[in-house]
Short mmCIF file of C-alpha atoms in Angstrom, two decimals:
data_model
loop_
_atom_site.label_atom_id
_atom_site.label_comp_id
_atom_site.label_asym_id
_atom_site.label_seq_id
_atom_site.Cartn_x
_atom_site.Cartn_y
_atom_site.Cartn_z
CA MET A 25 140.55 166.52 149.41
CA ILE A 26 144.35 166.34 149.85
CA LYS A 27 145.99 163.34 148.16
CA PHE A 28 149.15 161.85 149.74
CA ARG A 29 149.99 159.32 146.98
CA ASN A 30 153.19 161.04 145.84
CA VAL A 31 154.12 162.83 149.07
CA PRO A 32 157.44 161.63 150.59
CA PHE A 33 157.17 159.52 153.72
CA LEU A 34 159.10 162.00 155.89
CA VAL A 35 156.66 164.77 154.99
CA LEU A 36 153.74 162.57 155.97
CA LEU A 37 155.51 161.71 159.22
CA ALA A 38 156.08 165.38 159.96
CA LEU A 39 152.44 166.18 159.28
CA GLY A 40 151.37 163.37 161.59
CA LEU A 41 153.67 164.50 164.39
CA ALA A 42 152.55 168.09 163.99
CA GLY A 43 148.95 166.95 164.31
CA CYS A 44 149.77 165.01 167.48
CA GLY A 45 151.58 168.00 168.95
CA ALA A 46 148.69 170.32 168.28
CA GLU A 47 146.29 167.88 169.85
CA ALA A 48 148.48 167.55 172.94
CA ALA A 49 148.87 171.29 173.23
CA ALA A 50 145.12 171.74 172.98
CA LYS A 51 144.41 169.25 175.74
CA PRO A 52 142.54 171.14 178.48
CA GLY A 53 144.68 171.76 181.55
CA ALA A 54 147.93 170.50 180.00
CA PRO A 55 151.04 172.34 181.28
CA GLU A 56 152.38 174.81 178.72
CA THR A 57 156.00 174.11 179.71
CA LEU A 58 157.35 170.88 181.14
CA GLU A 59 160.63 172.12 182.63
CA LEU A 60 161.24 174.64 185.40
CA ARG A 61 164.71 176.07 186.05
CA TYR A 62 165.61 176.76 189.66
CA GLN A 63 168.35 177.22 192.25
CA GLY A 64 168.74 174.83 195.17
CA ASN A 65 170.37 174.86 198.60
CA VAL A 66 173.41 172.79 199.57
CA GLY A 67 172.56 169.93 201.92
CA ALA A 68 168.86 170.82 201.94
CA VAL A 69 165.73 169.79 200.07
CA THR A 70 163.46 172.54 198.75
CA PHE A 71 159.71 172.11 198.55
CA PRO A 72 159.70 171.93 194.74
CA GLU A 73 162.30 169.14 194.98
CA LEU A 74 160.18 167.32 197.54
CA ALA A 75 157.08 167.82 195.38
CA GLU A 76 158.84 166.33 192.37
CA ASP A 77 160.03 163.33 194.39
CA LEU A 78 156.53 162.72 195.77
CA GLY A 79 155.15 162.72 192.22
CA TYR A 80 153.06 165.86 192.72
CA LEU A 81 154.81 167.87 189.99
CA ALA A 82 154.57 165.38 187.10
CA PRO A 83 154.63 165.74 184.15
CA VAL A 84 156.58 168.95 184.88
CA LYS A 85 160.24 168.40 185.77
CA LEU A 86 162.79 170.57 187.56
CA LYS A 87 166.10 171.66 186.05
CA TRP A 88 168.71 172.55 188.67
CA ILE A 89 171.07 175.29 187.52
CA GLY A 90 173.06 175.83 190.73
CA ASN A 91 172.76 176.75 194.41
CA THR A 92 172.20 180.00 196.28
CA ILE A 93 172.29 181.18 199.90
CA SER A 94 170.48 184.46 199.17
CA GLY A 95 166.73 184.91 198.90
CA PRO A 96 167.00 188.36 197.27
CA GLN A 97 169.37 186.91 194.66
CA ASP A 98 167.02 183.99 194.07
CA ILE A 99 163.97 186.12 193.33
CA GLN A 100 166.07 188.54 191.29
CA ALA A 101 167.10 185.59 189.13
CA ALA A 102 163.43 184.73 188.63
CA ALA A 103 162.53 188.34 187.85
CA THR A 104 165.22 188.57 185.15
CA GLY A 105 164.34 185.21 183.59
CA GLN A 106 167.47 183.33 184.64
CA THR A 107 165.22 180.92 186.52
CA ASP A 108 161.49 180.23 186.41
CA PHE A 109 160.80 180.65 190.12
CA GLY A 110 162.59 181.79 193.24
CA GLY A 111 161.96 182.14 196.94
CA ALA A 112 162.76 184.82 199.50
CA PHE A 113 161.78 186.61 202.67
CA ASN A 114 158.51 188.48 202.16
CA GLY A 115 160.16 191.80 202.94
CA ALA A 116 162.65 191.23 200.12
CA ILE A 117 159.74 190.45 197.78
CA ILE A 118 158.12 193.76 198.74
CA LYS A 119 161.33 195.68 198.03
CA LEU A 120 161.75 194.04 194.63
CA ALA A 121 158.12 194.71 193.76
CA THR A 122 158.48 198.39 194.66
CA ALA A 123 161.41 198.49 192.22
CA LYS A 124 158.80 197.64 189.55
CA ALA A 125 159.78 193.98 189.20
CA PRO A 126 156.68 192.17 187.83
CA ILE A 127 156.57 189.35 190.39
CA LYS A 128 153.83 187.66 192.36
CA ALA A 129 154.15 185.53 195.52
CA VAL A 130 152.19 182.31 195.06
CA VAL A 131 152.90 180.02 198.03
CA GLY A 132 154.66 180.28 201.41
CA TYR A 133 157.63 178.00 201.96
CA TYR A 134 159.43 178.82 205.21
CA GLY A 135 158.75 180.45 208.53
CA SER A 136 159.42 180.55 212.23
CA ASP A 137 157.85 178.64 215.09
CA ALA A 138 158.97 177.07 218.35
CA ASP A 139 160.95 174.42 216.45
CA SER A 140 162.16 176.49 213.51
CA TYR A 141 163.25 180.00 214.31
CA VAL A 142 166.09 182.42 213.69
CA GLY A 143 168.21 182.99 216.77
CA TYR A 144 170.87 185.65 217.29
CA PHE A 145 173.66 184.04 219.31
CA VAL A 146 176.66 185.28 221.26
CA PRO A 147 179.45 183.36 223.04
CA ASP A 148 178.68 182.44 226.64
CA GLY A 149 181.24 184.94 227.92
CA SER A 150 180.07 187.82 225.76
CA PRO A 151 179.25 191.11 227.52
CA ILE A 152 176.40 191.67 225.06
CA LYS A 153 173.12 191.54 226.98
CA GLY A 154 170.72 193.74 225.05
CA PRO A 155 170.10 195.95 222.01
CA ARG A 156 172.28 198.88 223.07
CA ASP A 157 175.29 196.59 223.51
CA LEU A 158 175.24 195.94 219.75
CA ILE A 159 176.36 199.46 218.83
CA GLY A 160 179.72 199.12 217.09
CA LYS A 161 179.45 195.33 216.93
CA LYS A 162 179.49 192.95 213.94
CA ILE A 163 176.47 190.76 213.22
CA GLY A 164 176.86 187.79 210.85
CA VAL A 165 173.95 187.29 208.43
CA ASN A 166 173.51 185.21 205.27
CA THR A 167 172.56 188.14 203.03
CA LEU A 168 171.58 191.79 203.20
CA GLY A 169 168.06 193.13 202.74
CA ALA A 170 166.27 190.01 203.92
CA HIS A 171 164.79 188.24 206.95
CA LEU A 172 167.83 188.37 209.22
CA GLU A 173 168.46 192.08 208.69
CA ALA A 174 164.79 193.03 209.09
CA VAL A 175 164.40 191.13 212.37
CA LEU A 176 167.65 192.54 213.77
CA LYS A 177 166.67 196.13 212.96
CA GLU A 178 163.23 195.64 214.51
CA TYR A 179 164.96 194.35 217.67
CA LEU A 180 167.20 197.42 217.74
CA LYS A 181 164.29 199.79 217.16
CA ARG A 182 162.22 198.22 219.93
CA GLY A 183 165.31 198.49 222.13
CA GLY A 184 165.21 202.25 221.81
CA LEU A 185 168.08 202.81 219.38
CA THR A 186 167.88 205.83 217.10
CA PRO A 187 168.31 205.48 213.32
CA GLU A 188 171.84 206.86 213.65
CA GLU A 189 172.69 204.35 216.36
CA ILE A 190 171.25 201.50 214.31
CA LYS A 191 173.58 202.47 211.46
CA GLN A 192 176.50 201.82 213.81
CA VAL A 193 175.57 198.13 214.08
CA GLU A 194 177.58 196.45 211.32
CA LEU A 195 176.06 193.66 209.25
CA VAL A 196 178.60 191.19 207.87
CA VAL A 197 177.61 188.71 205.16
CA VAL A 198 178.88 185.24 206.05
CA PRO A 199 178.01 181.95 204.30
CA PRO A 200 175.59 180.13 206.64
CA ILE A 201 177.84 177.09 206.87
CA SER A 202 180.67 179.33 208.19
CA THR A 203 178.70 181.58 210.55
CA GLU A 204 179.15 179.50 213.70
CA GLN A 205 182.89 179.21 213.11
CA ALA A 206 183.16 182.97 212.52
CA LEU A 207 181.45 183.57 215.87
CA ARG A 208 183.65 181.15 217.78
CA GLN A 209 186.80 182.62 216.23
CA GLY A 210 185.79 186.17 217.15
CA GLN A 211 185.41 187.40 213.57
CA ILE A 212 181.85 188.50 214.39
CA ASP A 213 180.19 189.38 217.69
CA VAL A 214 176.74 187.91 216.99
CA ALA A 215 175.72 185.05 214.70
CA ALA A 216 172.25 184.76 213.20
CA LEU A 217 171.54 181.04 212.96
CA ASN A 218 168.51 178.94 212.10
CA GLY A 219 167.54 175.39 211.25
CA VAL A 220 170.07 172.61 211.49
CA LEU A 221 173.00 175.03 211.67
CA ARG A 222 171.50 176.53 214.82
CA ASP A 223 170.86 173.14 216.37
CA THR A 224 174.33 171.76 215.66
CA ALA A 225 175.87 174.92 217.12
CA LEU A 226 173.75 174.56 220.26
CA GLN A 227 174.74 170.91 220.57
CA ARG A 228 178.39 171.94 220.67
CA GLY A 229 177.61 174.41 223.46
CA GLY A 230 179.40 177.57 224.46
CA ILE A 231 176.84 179.97 222.96
CA ARG A 232 173.59 181.53 224.14
CA ALA A 233 170.63 183.17 222.42
CA LEU A 234 170.48 186.96 222.66
CA PHE A 235 166.98 186.95 221.11
CA LYS A 236 164.83 185.08 218.56
CA ASP A 237 162.61 186.31 215.75
CA ILE A 238 159.58 184.64 217.33
CA ASP A 239 160.20 186.73 220.48
CA LEU A 240 159.28 189.75 218.36
CA PHE A 241 156.65 188.44 215.96
CA GLY A 242 155.40 185.10 217.26
CA PRO A 243 155.04 182.17 214.82
CA PHE A 244 154.76 183.35 211.20
CA THR A 245 155.38 182.34 207.59
CA ALA A 246 158.35 184.44 206.56
CA GLY A 247 159.00 183.74 202.89
CA SER A 248 157.27 182.83 199.64
CA TYR A 249 158.00 181.47 196.20
CA VAL A 250 157.44 183.95 193.39
CA LEU A 251 156.67 183.73 189.69
CA THR A 252 156.75 186.60 187.23
CA ASP A 253 153.50 188.05 185.91
CA ARG A 254 154.69 187.16 182.42
CA PHE A 255 155.28 183.52 183.34
CA ILE A 256 151.84 183.25 184.94
CA ALA A 257 150.13 184.84 181.92
CA ARG A 258 151.92 182.60 179.43
CA ASN A 259 151.77 179.42 181.52
CA PRO A 260 148.57 179.38 183.59
CA ASN A 261 148.36 175.58 183.66
CA THR A 262 152.03 175.15 184.57
CA THR A 263 151.57 177.79 187.26
CA LYS A 264 148.61 175.89 188.69
CA LYS A 265 150.56 172.60 188.61
CA PHE A 266 153.62 174.17 190.28
CA VAL A 267 151.70 175.88 193.09
CA GLU A 268 149.50 172.86 193.74
CA ALA A 269 152.54 170.58 193.87
CA VAL A 270 154.48 172.81 196.25
CA ALA A 271 151.40 173.36 198.43
CA ARG A 272 150.84 169.61 198.68
CA ALA A 273 154.51 169.10 199.56
CA VAL A 274 154.25 171.72 202.32
CA GLU A 275 151.09 170.03 203.60
CA TRP A 276 152.90 166.65 203.45
CA THR A 277 155.51 167.92 205.91
CA GLN A 278 152.76 169.35 208.11
CA THR A 279 150.96 166.00 208.34
CA HIS A 280 153.87 163.53 208.39
CA SER A 281 156.37 162.83 211.11
CA ARG A 282 159.80 164.38 211.33
CA GLN A 283 161.32 160.93 210.84
CA GLU A 284 159.42 160.43 207.57
CA TYR A 285 160.62 163.77 206.24
CA VAL A 286 164.23 163.16 207.23
CA ALA A 287 164.27 159.74 205.54
CA ARG A 288 162.73 161.15 202.37
CA ALA A 289 165.08 164.14 202.27
CA GLU A 290 168.15 161.97 202.80
CA ALA A 291 167.08 159.76 199.91
CA ILE A 292 166.52 162.79 197.64
CA ILE A 293 169.97 164.21 198.44
CA ALA A 294 171.60 160.85 197.80
CA LYS A 295 169.83 160.45 194.43
CA ARG A 296 170.81 163.84 193.03
CA HIS A 297 174.57 163.16 193.32
CA ARG A 298 175.77 166.66 194.22
CA ASN A 299 178.44 165.48 196.67
CA GLU A 300 176.54 166.78 199.71
CA ASP A 301 176.61 165.87 203.38
CA THR A 302 173.23 164.69 204.68
CA ALA A 303 174.18 164.99 208.36
CA ALA A 304 172.42 168.33 208.78
CA ILE A 305 169.11 166.96 207.50
CA LYS A 306 168.92 164.64 210.51
CA LEU A 307 168.29 167.67 212.71
CA TRP A 308 165.37 169.04 210.65
CA LYS A 309 162.34 169.79 212.84
CA SER A 310 159.76 171.73 210.81
CA SER A 311 159.38 174.14 207.92
CA GLY A 312 157.86 176.77 210.19
CA VAL A 313 155.14 177.46 207.59
CA ALA A 314 152.10 178.75 209.45
CA GLY A 315 149.34 178.34 206.85
CA LYS A 316 148.13 174.95 205.69
CA GLY A 317 149.86 174.09 202.43
CA GLY A 318 151.65 177.45 202.42
CA VAL A 319 148.51 179.57 202.08
CA ILE A 320 149.61 183.19 202.37
CA ASP A 321 148.03 185.41 205.03
CA PRO A 322 147.90 189.11 204.03
CA ARG A 323 149.39 189.98 207.43
CA GLU A 324 152.56 188.15 206.43
CA PHE A 325 153.19 190.90 203.91
CA GLN A 326 151.53 193.82 205.67
CA ILE A 327 153.81 193.52 208.71
CA TRP A 328 156.86 194.06 206.49
CA ILE A 329 155.22 196.83 204.45
CA ASP A 330 154.66 198.68 207.73
CA TRP A 331 158.24 197.99 208.82
CA LEU A 332 159.76 199.19 205.53
CA GLN A 333 157.66 202.35 205.69
CA ARG A 334 158.82 203.07 209.25
CA ALA A 335 162.41 202.46 208.15
CA GLY A 336 161.95 204.91 205.29
CA GLU A 337 162.77 202.29 202.64
CA ILE A 338 159.41 202.57 200.90
CA LYS A 339 156.83 205.34 200.79
CA PRO A 340 153.29 205.03 202.21
CA GLY A 341 150.98 203.76 199.49
CA GLN A 342 153.88 202.77 197.23
CA VAL A 343 152.73 199.16 197.24
CA LYS A 344 149.43 197.45 198.06
CA THR A 345 149.36 194.17 199.98
CA GLU A 346 146.82 192.59 197.62
CA ASP A 347 149.08 193.24 194.63
CA LEU A 348 151.97 191.26 196.08
CA PHE A 349 150.53 187.75 196.32
CA THR A 350 147.78 185.37 195.28
CA ASN A 351 146.31 182.21 196.80
CA ALA A 352 144.27 181.57 193.65
CA TYR A 353 146.37 178.57 192.60
CA ASN A 354 146.71 177.03 196.05
CA PRO A 355 144.27 174.14 196.62
CA PHE A 356 144.25 174.92 200.36
CA GLY A 357 143.52 178.62 199.94
CA GLY A 358 140.94 181.05 198.69
CA LYS A 359 141.01 183.41 195.74
CA GLY A 360 143.05 186.21 197.35
#
């Protein structure tokens, strides 16, 4: 038997706290880590942010470390441990995975449908009418190697352009908030726009859609959040909590009105005090996520594996669809 008669009070206190900590850590299902670092988007509310505000993520909290406009950069930050999760176009996830990055897609978070799509716009007076007219032209996109580039190149390929001709179509990286202005000022010939930036540009008039991503692929979930294999192995309970929370937030937007989402998002932006304009949120229509609660369909990766193989960017058999994602933590999905 251990006697505590002559043990200093602070030592006893430390022993007591250590005992409490061990008990808490041993509690079945308790999250292993209670803070997740992430990057946000200016003037927008991400699904993890919505999940936290709805109370789905508790007791886990988010730690904002900055903003990004690039999906590939966001998942690269997660892969290198600068953040705990990131989100990107599924094609970008495939490319990072083929570079041996140990990442796994766990829940879909954006996509394209009749309300939320990527459109490629030209001025009303532009002579550009079809794919071949884009040879030698400048196309404004938010980042390289992601959704906007993949859709554009598929459009060009289906339009009969050869690989050499496709190389003559110049991609120009432009911050999304500046893309419309760059188009109207003639700095680019085509602007890839989606979401509220697309709708505000259309409201101002003077532009027309050359084509849309849904013209090529129909409605589809386009991007997913990823975690590293190491994070999942070390934090299985936190992983489950994160994916469940995000999935429930996605499902919340799928079952609530646009007005409810807009009001909630405006309140979230106001509370976080990042000096942001909430005007764009008023035009939000949908997330475009096809699967309930962001459940990932294997086809949403296979379509881009096939495309990357045709483009010569990955080799046949270099990556397997089933190795890229899991629905195991999603309460709306199966075990895939």
